[in-house]
Every structure is written in C-alpha cells, then in structure tokens.
Coordinates of C-alpha atoms and ligand atoms in Angstrom, one line a residue:
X1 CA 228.2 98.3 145.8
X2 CA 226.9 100.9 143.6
X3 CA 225.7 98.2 141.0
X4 CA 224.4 96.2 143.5
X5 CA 222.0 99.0 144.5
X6 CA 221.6 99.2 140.9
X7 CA 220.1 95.6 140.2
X8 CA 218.2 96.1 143.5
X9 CA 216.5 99.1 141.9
X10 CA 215.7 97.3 138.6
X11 CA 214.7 94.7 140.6
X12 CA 212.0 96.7 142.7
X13 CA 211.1 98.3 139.1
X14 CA 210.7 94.7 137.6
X15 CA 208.4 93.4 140.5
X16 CA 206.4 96.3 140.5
X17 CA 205.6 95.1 136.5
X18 CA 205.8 98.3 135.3
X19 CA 208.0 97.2 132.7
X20 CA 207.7 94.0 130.6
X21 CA 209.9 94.1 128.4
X22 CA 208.4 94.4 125.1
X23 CA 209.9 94.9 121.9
X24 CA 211.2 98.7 122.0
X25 CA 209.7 99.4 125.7
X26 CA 211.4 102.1 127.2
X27 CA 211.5 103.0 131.0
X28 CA 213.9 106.0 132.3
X29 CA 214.6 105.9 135.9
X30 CA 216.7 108.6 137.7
X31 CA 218.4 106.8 140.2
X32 CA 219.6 109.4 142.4
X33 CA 217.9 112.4 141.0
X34 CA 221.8 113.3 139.6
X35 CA 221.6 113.6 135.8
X36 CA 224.7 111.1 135.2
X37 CA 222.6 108.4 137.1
X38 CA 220.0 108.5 134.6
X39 CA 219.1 104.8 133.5
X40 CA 217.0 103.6 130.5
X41 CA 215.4 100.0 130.6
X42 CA 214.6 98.6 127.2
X43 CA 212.5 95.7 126.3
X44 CA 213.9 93.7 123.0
X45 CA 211.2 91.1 122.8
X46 CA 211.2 87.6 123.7
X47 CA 214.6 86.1 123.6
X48 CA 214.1 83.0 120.8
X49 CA 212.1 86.0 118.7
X50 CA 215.3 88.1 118.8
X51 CA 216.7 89.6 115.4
X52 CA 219.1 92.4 114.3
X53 CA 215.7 94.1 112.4
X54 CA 214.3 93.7 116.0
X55 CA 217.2 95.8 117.6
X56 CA 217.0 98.2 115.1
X57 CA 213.8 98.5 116.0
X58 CA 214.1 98.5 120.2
X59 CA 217.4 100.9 119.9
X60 CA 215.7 103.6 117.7
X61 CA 212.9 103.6 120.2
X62 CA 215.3 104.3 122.4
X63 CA 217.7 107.1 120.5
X64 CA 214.0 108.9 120.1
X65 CA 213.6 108.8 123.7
X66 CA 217.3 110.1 124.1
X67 CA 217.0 112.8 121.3
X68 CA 213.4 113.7 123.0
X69 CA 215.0 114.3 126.8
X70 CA 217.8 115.8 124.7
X71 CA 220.5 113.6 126.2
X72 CA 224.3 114.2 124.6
X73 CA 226.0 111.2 125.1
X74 CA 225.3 107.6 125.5
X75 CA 227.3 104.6 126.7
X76 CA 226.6 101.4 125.2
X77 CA 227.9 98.7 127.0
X78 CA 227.8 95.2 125.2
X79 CA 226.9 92.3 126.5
X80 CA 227.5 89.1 125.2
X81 CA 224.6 87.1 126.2
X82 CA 222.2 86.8 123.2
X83 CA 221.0 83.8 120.8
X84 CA 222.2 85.6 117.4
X85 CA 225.4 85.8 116.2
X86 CA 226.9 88.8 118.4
X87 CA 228.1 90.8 115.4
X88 CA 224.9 91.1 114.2
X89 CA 223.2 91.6 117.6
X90 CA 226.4 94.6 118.0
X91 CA 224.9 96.1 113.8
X92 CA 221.0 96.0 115.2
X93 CA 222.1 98.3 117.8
X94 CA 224.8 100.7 116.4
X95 CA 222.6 101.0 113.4
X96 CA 219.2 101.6 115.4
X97 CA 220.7 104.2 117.6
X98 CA 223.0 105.7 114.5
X99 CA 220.2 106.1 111.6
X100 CA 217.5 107.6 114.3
X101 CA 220.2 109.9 115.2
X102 CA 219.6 112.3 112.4
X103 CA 217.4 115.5 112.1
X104 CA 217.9 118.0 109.0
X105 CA 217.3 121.5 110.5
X106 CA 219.4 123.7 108.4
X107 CA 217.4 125.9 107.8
X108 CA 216.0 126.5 111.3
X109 CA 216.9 129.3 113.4
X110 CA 218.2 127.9 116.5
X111 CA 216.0 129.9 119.5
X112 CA 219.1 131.1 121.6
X113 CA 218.1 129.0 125.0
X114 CA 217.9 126.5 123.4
X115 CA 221.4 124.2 123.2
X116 CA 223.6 123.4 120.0
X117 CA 221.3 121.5 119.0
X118 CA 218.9 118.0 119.2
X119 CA 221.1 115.1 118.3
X120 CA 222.9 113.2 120.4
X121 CA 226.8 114.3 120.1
X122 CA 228.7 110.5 121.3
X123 CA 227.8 107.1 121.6
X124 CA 230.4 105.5 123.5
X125 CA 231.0 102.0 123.1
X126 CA 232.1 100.2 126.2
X127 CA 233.4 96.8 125.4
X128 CA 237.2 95.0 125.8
X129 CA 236.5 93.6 122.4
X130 CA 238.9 95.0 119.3
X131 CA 236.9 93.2 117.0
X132 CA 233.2 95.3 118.3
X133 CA 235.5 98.2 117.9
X134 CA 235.8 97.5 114.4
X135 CA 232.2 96.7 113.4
X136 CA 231.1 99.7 114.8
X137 CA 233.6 102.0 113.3
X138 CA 232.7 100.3 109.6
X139 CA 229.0 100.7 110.7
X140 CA 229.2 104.8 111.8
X141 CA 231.3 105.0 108.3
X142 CA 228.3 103.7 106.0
X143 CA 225.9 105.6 108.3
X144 CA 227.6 108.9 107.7
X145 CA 227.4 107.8 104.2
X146 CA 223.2 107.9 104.6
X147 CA 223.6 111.0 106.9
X148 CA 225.5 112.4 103.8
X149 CA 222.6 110.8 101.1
X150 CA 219.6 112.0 103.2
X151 CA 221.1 115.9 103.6
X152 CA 221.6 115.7 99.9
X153 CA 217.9 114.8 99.4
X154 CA 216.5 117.0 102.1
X155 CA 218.6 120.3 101.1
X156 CA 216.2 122.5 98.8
X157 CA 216.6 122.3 94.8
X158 CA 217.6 125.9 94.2
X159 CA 220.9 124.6 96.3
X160 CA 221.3 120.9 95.7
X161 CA 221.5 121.5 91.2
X162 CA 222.7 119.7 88.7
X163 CA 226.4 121.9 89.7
X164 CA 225.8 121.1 92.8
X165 CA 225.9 117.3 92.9
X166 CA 229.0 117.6 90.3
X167 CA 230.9 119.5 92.7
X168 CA 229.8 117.1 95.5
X169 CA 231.1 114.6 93.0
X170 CA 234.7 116.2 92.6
X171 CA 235.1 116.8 96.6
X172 CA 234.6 112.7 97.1
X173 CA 237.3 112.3 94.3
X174 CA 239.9 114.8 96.2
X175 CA 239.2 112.9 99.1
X176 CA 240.4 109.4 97.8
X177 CA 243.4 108.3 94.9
X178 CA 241.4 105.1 94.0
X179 CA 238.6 107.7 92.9
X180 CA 238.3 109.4 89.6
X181 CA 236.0 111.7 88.4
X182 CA 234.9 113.1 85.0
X183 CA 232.0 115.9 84.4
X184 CA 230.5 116.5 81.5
X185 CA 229.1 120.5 81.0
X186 CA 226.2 120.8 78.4
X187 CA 228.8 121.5 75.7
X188 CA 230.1 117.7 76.1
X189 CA 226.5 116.2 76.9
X190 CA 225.9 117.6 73.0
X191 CA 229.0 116.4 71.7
X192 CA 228.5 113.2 73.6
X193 CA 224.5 113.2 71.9
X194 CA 223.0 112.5 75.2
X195 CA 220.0 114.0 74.0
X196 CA 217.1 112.7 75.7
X197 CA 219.3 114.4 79.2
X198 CA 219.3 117.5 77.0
X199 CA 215.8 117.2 75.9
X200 CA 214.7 116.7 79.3
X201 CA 216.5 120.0 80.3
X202 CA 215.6 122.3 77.8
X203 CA 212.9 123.6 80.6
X204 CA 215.4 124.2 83.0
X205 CA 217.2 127.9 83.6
X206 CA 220.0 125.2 85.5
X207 CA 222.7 123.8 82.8
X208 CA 222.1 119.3 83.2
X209 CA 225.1 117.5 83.9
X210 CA 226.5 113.8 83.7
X211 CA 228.8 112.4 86.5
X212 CA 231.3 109.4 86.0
X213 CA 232.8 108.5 89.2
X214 CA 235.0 105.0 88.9
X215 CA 236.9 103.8 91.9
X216 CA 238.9 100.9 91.5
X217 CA 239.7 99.2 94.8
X218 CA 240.6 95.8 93.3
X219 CA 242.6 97.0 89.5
X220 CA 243.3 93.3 88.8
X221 CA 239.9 92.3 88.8
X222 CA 238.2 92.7 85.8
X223 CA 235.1 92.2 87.9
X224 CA 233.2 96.6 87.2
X225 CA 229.9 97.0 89.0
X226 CA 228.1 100.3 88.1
X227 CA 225.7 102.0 89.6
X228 CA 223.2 104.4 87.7
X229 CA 221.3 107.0 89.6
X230 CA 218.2 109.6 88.6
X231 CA 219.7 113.2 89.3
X232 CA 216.1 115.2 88.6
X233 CA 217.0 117.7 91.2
X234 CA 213.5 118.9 91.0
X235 CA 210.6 117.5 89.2
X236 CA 208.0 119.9 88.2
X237 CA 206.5 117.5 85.4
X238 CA 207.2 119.6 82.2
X239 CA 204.5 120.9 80.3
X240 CA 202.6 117.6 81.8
X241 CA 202.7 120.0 85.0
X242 CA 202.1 118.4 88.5
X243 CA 199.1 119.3 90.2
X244 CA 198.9 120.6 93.6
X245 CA 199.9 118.0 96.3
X246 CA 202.2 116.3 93.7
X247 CA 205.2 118.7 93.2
X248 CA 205.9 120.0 96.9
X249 CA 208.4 116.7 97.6
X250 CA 210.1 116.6 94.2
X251 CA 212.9 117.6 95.9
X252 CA 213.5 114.2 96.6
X253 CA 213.7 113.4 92.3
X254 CA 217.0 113.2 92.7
X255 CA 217.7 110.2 95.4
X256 CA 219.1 107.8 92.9
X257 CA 222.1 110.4 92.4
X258 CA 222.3 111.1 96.4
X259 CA 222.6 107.2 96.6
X260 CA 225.3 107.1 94.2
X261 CA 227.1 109.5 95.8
X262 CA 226.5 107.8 99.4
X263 CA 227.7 104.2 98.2
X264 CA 230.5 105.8 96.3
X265 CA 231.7 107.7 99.3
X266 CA 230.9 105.0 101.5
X267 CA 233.1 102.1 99.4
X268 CA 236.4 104.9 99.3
X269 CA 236.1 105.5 102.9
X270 CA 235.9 101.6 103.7
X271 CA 238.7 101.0 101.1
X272 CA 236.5 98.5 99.4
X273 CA 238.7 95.5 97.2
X274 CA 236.2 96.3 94.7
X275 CA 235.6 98.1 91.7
X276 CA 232.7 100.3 91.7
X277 CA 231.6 102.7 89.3
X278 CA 228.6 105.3 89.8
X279 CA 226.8 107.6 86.7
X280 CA 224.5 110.2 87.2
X281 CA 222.5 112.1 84.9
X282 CA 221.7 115.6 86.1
X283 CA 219.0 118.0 85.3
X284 CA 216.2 119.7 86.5
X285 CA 212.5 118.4 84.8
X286 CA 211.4 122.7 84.4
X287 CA 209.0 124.2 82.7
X288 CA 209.5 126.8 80.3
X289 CA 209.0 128.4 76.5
X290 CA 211.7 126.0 75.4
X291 CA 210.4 122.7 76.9
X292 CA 210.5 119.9 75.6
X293 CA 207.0 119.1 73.7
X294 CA 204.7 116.0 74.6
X295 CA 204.1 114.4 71.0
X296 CA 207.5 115.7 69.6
X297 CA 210.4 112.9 68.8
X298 CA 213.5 113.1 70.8
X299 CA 216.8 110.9 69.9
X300 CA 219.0 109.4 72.3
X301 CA 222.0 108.1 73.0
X302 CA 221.6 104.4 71.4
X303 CA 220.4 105.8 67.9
X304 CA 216.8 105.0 69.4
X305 CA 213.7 107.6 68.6
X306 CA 211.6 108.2 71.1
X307 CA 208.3 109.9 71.0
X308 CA 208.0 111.6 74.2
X309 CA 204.6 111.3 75.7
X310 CA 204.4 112.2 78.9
X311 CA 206.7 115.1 80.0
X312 CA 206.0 114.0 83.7
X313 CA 208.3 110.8 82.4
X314 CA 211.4 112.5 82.4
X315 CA 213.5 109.9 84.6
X316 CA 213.5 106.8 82.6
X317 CA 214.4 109.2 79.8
X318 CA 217.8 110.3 80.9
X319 CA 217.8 107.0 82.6
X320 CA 218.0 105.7 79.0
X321 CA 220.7 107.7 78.0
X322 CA 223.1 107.2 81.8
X323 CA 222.6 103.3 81.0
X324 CA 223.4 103.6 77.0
X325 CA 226.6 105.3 78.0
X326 CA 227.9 103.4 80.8
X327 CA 227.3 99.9 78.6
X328 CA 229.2 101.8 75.9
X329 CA 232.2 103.3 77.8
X330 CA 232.3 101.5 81.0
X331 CA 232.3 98.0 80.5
X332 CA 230.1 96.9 83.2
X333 CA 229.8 93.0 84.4
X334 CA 227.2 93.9 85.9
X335 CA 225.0 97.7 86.1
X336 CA 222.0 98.4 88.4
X337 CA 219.9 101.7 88.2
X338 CA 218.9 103.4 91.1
X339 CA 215.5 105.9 90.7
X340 CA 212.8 107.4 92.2
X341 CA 210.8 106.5 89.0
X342 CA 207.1 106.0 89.2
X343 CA 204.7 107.0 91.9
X344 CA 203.0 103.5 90.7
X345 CA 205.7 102.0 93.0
X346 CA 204.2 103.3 95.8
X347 CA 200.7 102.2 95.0
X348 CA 202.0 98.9 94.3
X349 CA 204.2 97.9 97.3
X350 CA 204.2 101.4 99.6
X351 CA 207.4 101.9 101.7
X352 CA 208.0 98.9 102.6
X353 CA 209.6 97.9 99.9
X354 CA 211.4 99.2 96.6
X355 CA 210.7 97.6 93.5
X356 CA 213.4 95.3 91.8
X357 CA 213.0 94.9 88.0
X358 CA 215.9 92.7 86.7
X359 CA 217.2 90.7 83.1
X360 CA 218.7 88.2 85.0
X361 CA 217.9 85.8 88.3
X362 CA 221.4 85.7 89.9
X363 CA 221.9 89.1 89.8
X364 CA 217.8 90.0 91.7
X365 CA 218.7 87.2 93.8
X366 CA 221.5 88.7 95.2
X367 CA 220.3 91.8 95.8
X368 CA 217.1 90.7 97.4
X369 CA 219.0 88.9 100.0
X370 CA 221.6 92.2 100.2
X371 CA 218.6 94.2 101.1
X372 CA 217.0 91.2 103.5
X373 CA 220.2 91.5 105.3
X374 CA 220.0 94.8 106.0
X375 CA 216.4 95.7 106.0
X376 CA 216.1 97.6 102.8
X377 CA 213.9 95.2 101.0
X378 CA 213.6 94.7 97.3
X379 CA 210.2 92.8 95.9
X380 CA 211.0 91.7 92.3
X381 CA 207.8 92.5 89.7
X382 CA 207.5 91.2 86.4
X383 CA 209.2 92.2 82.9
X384 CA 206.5 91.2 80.8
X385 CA 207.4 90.6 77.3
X386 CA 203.9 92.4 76.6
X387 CA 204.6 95.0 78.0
X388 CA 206.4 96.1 75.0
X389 CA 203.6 96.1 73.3
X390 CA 202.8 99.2 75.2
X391 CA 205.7 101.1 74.4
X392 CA 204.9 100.8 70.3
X393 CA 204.9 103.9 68.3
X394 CA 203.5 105.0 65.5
X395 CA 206.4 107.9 64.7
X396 CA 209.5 106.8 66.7
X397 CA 211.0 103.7 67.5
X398 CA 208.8 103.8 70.9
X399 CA 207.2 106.3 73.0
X400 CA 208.0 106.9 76.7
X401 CA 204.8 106.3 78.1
X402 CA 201.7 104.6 77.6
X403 CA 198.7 104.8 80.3
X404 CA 198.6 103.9 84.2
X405 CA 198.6 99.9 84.1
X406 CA 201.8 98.4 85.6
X407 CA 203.2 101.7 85.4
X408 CA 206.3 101.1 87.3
X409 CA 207.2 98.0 85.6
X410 CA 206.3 99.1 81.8
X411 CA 208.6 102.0 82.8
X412 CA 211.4 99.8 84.1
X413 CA 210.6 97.7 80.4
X414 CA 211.2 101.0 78.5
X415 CA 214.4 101.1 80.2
X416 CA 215.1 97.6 79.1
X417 CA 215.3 98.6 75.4
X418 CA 218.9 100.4 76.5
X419 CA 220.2 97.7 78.2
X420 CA 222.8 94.9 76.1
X421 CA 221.3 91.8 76.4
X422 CA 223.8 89.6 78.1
X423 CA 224.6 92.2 80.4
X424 CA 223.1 91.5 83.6
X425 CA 221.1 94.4 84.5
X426 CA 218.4 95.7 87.6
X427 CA 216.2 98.3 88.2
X428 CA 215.6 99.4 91.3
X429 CA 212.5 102.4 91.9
X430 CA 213.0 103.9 95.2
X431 CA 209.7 106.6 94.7
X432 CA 208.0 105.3 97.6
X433 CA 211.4 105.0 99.5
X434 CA 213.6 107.6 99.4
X435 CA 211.4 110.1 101.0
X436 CA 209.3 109.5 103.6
X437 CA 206.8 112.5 104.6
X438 CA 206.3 110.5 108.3
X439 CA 208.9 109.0 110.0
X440 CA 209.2 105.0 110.9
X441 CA 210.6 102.9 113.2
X442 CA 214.1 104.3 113.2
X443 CA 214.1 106.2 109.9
X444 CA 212.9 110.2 110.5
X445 CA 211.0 111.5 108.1
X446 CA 212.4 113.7 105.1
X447 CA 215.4 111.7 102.9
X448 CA 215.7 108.1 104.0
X449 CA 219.4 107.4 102.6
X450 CA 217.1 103.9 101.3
X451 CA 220.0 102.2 99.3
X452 CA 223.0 102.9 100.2
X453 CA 223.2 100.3 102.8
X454 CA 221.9 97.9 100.2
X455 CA 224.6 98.9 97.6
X456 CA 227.0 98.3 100.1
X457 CA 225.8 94.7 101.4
X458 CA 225.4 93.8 97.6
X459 CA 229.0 94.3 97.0
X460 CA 230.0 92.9 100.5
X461 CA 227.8 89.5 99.8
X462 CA 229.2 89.4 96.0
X463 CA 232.8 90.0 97.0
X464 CA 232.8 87.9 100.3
X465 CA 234.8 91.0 101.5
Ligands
BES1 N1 209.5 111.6 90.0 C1 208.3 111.0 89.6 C2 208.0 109.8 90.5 C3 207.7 110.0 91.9 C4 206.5 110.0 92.4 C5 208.8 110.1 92.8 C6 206.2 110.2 93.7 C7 208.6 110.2 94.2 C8 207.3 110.3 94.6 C9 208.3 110.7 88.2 O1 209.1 111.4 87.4 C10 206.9 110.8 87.7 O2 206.5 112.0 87.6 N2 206.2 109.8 87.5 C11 204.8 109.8 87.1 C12 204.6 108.7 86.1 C13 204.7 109.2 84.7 C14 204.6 108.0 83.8 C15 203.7 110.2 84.4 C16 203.9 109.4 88.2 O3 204.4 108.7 89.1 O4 202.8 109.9 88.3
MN2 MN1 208.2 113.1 86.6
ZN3 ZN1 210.7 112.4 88.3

C-alpha cells in the first residue's frame, strides 16, 4: 500500500509537468515530511537516446544533489527495464554516483557543527542479482583506484615528493605477492646514467627517484605491457621560470606517476591475468644555483646528447630516460607513456580529450576504443616525419625544444627518438586532463584520476579478461 501511495504521488508530480524527464533532471520530493521518505526523480533522457556516458551523466547530477542536501546513504535499486545492455546501464550508474562522490578537503578545518564530513558514506545496492553484485564491487575497486590517483594529485608538493610517491610505491607492493618493487636513490640513478632525470633535478633541494613496479598476474605469458608515467612533483619551469598564473597548478606535474600508481593498484586488487609493469621517473623541475643551464648539453640514458633548450621542457626529458630504460631492462611487447606534457594539448583539443601520439595503428586503435568505452577519450595527432627536422642541433644530437608550432606533438616526436623501432609504443599527454580547475559533469574539480580507467579497459579489451 505504501508503494501504491507512492506511484500515486509521482503520478500527481508527473501530471502536474513539473518534471520531464530530461537528461540529469532532478526533483526531490519529501513524501511524508520524515527524512527516510525522501524521494529523488531523475530524468535520463529519451529512452532510444539512452547510453552508459548518459547515466554517468544523469547519476552525477544526482550524487551532487545528494552531496549538496548532505544525504549519507543511498539505495540504488536496479531495474531491469532499459534498451542497453544492463551491465552497462548497472557501470553508468555506479560510476556516475561513485566518481562525483569525491571531495579533497584535507586540509580544511572541519567547523565543529558541521558533520563528519560532505560525502556520501554508502551506496547500497538493492538487487537479487549475484552477477550486479559483482560489477559493482569491480567498479568501486577501480574507482578507489581514481579516488587514490586524484588525492595523489591534489595533496600539495612539499608532501606528495619524489620519496613520497616511492614509498606509495612500496606500500602497493606489501599489499600484493604478484607485486614487486625496486627504487632507485640518486646514488643508483648515477650509476644507472639516467642523467637527463639527474639533470632535470639538479634544481631541486628533493633527491629524484625512479620506480619499477612489475606485477605479473599471468607468468606464462610472455605478453609485458608497461606503463611510463611523468613524476614532476612540482613544476616551477627551471631557470625558464613560469610566470604568474602558470605555476599555481603544477602540482598536478606529476599525474602520469599518480596514474601509474592508480592502474597498478587497481590491476593487483582486481587480480588481473595480466602482466603489467609501471616506471616512474621522479623529480621536482626547481630552481636553484645548481640548475640545469638552457644551452648546456646533457647526456642521457640511450648515449643520446641533448642540448637542453627550454628548461620549462623538463618532462619529455626524463620521459626520455623512463622509456630508454624500460626498453632496455623490461622487455616490453608493448609500452605507453602517460604525461601531463605540453600546455599545447590543451590549446589543441581542451579537456575533452587527451592527446594520443602512437608508432603503431593497432596499438592507438585499441586504446582509442578503451577510452570510448569508458569515456576517457584519446584523439590521435600526427608524428610528422618533419617534425624532426625541428628537433636538429647544432651541438648535441638534438635539442629538447624548438618553438610553439605543434608543440605537443614535436614533444611527443622528441620522445620518439627513445623508443626501439618495432616496439609498439604511445604517448598519451594528459596536461589538459588531469587537472581540472572547474568541475564537469561528474568529475569535481582538482585531480581528475583521467587514465586509470582507460589503463584498465585497455588491458581488459586486449586480454578479453
Ligand atoms: N608541465 C608542463 C605542461 C603543463 C601545462 C601541464 C599546463 C599542465 C598544465 C610542461 O612541463 C611545460 O612546462 N610545458 C611547456 C612547454 C615547453 C615546451 C616550454 C608549456 O606547456 O608551456
Ligand atoms: Mn615544464
Ligand atoms: Zn612539466
């Protein structure tokens, strides 16, 4: 009887046509004036338009709405009546409500009326269905992993250091056997002659390091994919010094290592029958006395020179080096780089997509449709052979950095020269997308997580697991 007086009520609500049903239309009704009859209506579009990216988009609507009126705990309750495959309709949801659900206040003192604190604490699933059970539990696991991604992005630089993100690195090892971890100090980063990571450092009062994490969820596959992320855990731009407005969110120069870190933790806690390998070089781009000197040659780890032109181009630098090393010692079959590169991105493509630079089809291909899937889109650009041309030096073998045209994709070409030919390789430049300074749909602003979703479909799609 009570849910007859229910779909009475919505009735009287619908006929009144205060509520249409849009696309992320909310309507909160208090049924009885008691807070646990508190009902939300929300519109999700016209039925044959219906798509998980839609959901994502109705449900967040509706998490803000929740996290505004600073409700709990939610019950879901899923239907089975849609168009689209259920599972995905059940992944538009969780992941709407899930990644909304996230505010980074740390460092804010709590005023003492105030509760615990904004988020919503439960979302309760109410189904008879094992298999929803399951999808959603897989789903909450990779969105901790972006919960865990953005906090590592969002936590200031004087905490999140080059230590910092090893140590990170060693707690996900303890957590898992098919996880191992090695760390290289500054001491082994010389012996090793990773020396652009070291050149790039040398304006630091933080000591650089370089993270191998391998886990090998499938050892008789000789199947390795790596993943290769930018750890600048603060960006100042060297003695090429950022002006004002262009420093105050290079916090965030270090999201390619957060995504690392994410997938990796992500793939153990899944138990993912793959193998899966991340690198991260780690340093802060300072600026000191001892920094390193636009015009000055630095060597790297391939043998290459490199006239250094543009101390503000210190990712693709140790970028350089994390690739030359993982070809070297890791034996990839296949190794994608992760970075918040070039603010060219941005002008090129803004946040609605990262940019994909790749050596081989199959390989952008696949991860174009990974990030389709799950609505962290890739658009590929170019690797001009000309562009090389840019990248000629007079001194050094080439020089880092050559003028504004294409900037994002003659950076992702200077990268190029440290790849192996034959070994299928893409570039991926999250500087528009890791860090968003409003808030979208249902991504808050601050650290986005923008990756680690992708990383994981990738490897989902390429495994068929
Ligand atoms: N970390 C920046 C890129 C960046 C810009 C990330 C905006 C996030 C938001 C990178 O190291 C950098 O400084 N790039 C320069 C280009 C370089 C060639 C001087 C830039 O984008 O201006
Ligand atoms: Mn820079
Ligand atoms: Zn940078």
């Amino acid at each position: 009887s009570e849910d007859l007086l229910l779909s009475n009520l919505i009735g009287e609500v619908l006929a009144l046509g205060d509520f249409k049903g849009k696309e992320g239309e909310t309507l909160f009704i208090y049924a009885s004036g008691e807070v646990d009859n508190r009902l939300c209506l929300l519109g999700l579009g016209p039925q044959e338009k219906a798509s998980v990216e839609g959901f994502r988009k109705s449900f967040g609507v509706l998490a803000k709405g929740c996290l505004s009126k600073n409700f709990k705990r939610i019950n879901v309750v899923v239907p089975d009546v849609f168009e689209i495959n259920s599972s995905e309709v059940i992944q538009g949801v969780a992941e709407g409500l899930l990644l909304t659900n996230y505010i980074f206040h740390r460092h804010k003192h709590r005023d003492p009326e105030e509760p615990e604190d904004h988020l919503i604490q439960s979302i309760h699933w109410i189904t008879s269905n094992p298999d929803v059970l399951k999808i959603v539990t897989e789903i909450e696991t990779v969105c901790e992993a972006v919960y865990y991604t953005r906090d590592l992005v969002n936590e200031c630089a004087d905490i999140v250091t080059p230590q910092y993100l090893s140590d990170c690195a060693k707690e996900l090892a303890r957590q898992s056997n098919a996880v191992k971890v090695e760390i290289f100090d500054r001491a082994k980063i010389e012996k090793e002659g990773l020396d652009l990571l070291l050149a790039v450092s040398r304006g630091a009062a933080v000591d650089p390091s370089f993270i191998i994490m391998e886990y090998r969820g499938n050892p008789r596959s000789k199947e390795k994919i790596v993943l290769v992320g930018k750890g600048v855990t603060y960006d100042t731009g060297g003695l090429h010094l950022k002006p004002l407005g262009g420093m105050e969110t290079m916090k965030c120069d270090m999201s390619g290592a957060a995504v690392c870190l994410g997938a990796m933790s992500a793939v153990s806690k899944l138990q993912m029958p793959v193998n899966f390998s991340i690198v991260i070089p780690a340093t802060e781009n300072g600026i000191d006395a001892k920094s390193y000197k636009p015009g000055d040659v630095y060597q790297s780890f391939a043998g290459k020179s490199v006239e250094m032109t543009n101390s503000d181009a210190e990712g693709r630098l140790i970028l350089a080096d994390g690739l030359a090393y993982a070809i070297k010692n890791l034996h990839p079959s296949c190794i994608i780089d992760i970075a918040t590169l070039t603010g060219a991105i941005e002008i090129a493509l803004g946040s609605e997509a990262a940019g994909l630079m790749s050596n081989d089809d199959t390989l952008a291909d696949e991860l174009i449709s990974a990030g389709k899937k799950c609505a962290e889109r890739l658009w590929r650009m170019p690797l001009y052979e000309e562009y090389k041309e840019r990248l000629k030096s007079d001194i050094a073998d080439l020089k880092s950095w050559n003028g504004r045209p294409a900037g994002a994709n003659v950076a992702a070409t200077f990268l190029q020269h440290f790849v192996k030919e034959g070994i299928p390789w893409a570039h991926i430049d999250i500087a528009a997308t890791a860090y968003l300074s409003e808030g979208k749909k249902y991504i808050p602003k601050g650290g986005t997580g923008y990756g680690v979703r992708l990383i994981i479909e990738f490897l989902r799609n390429r495994f068929k697991v």
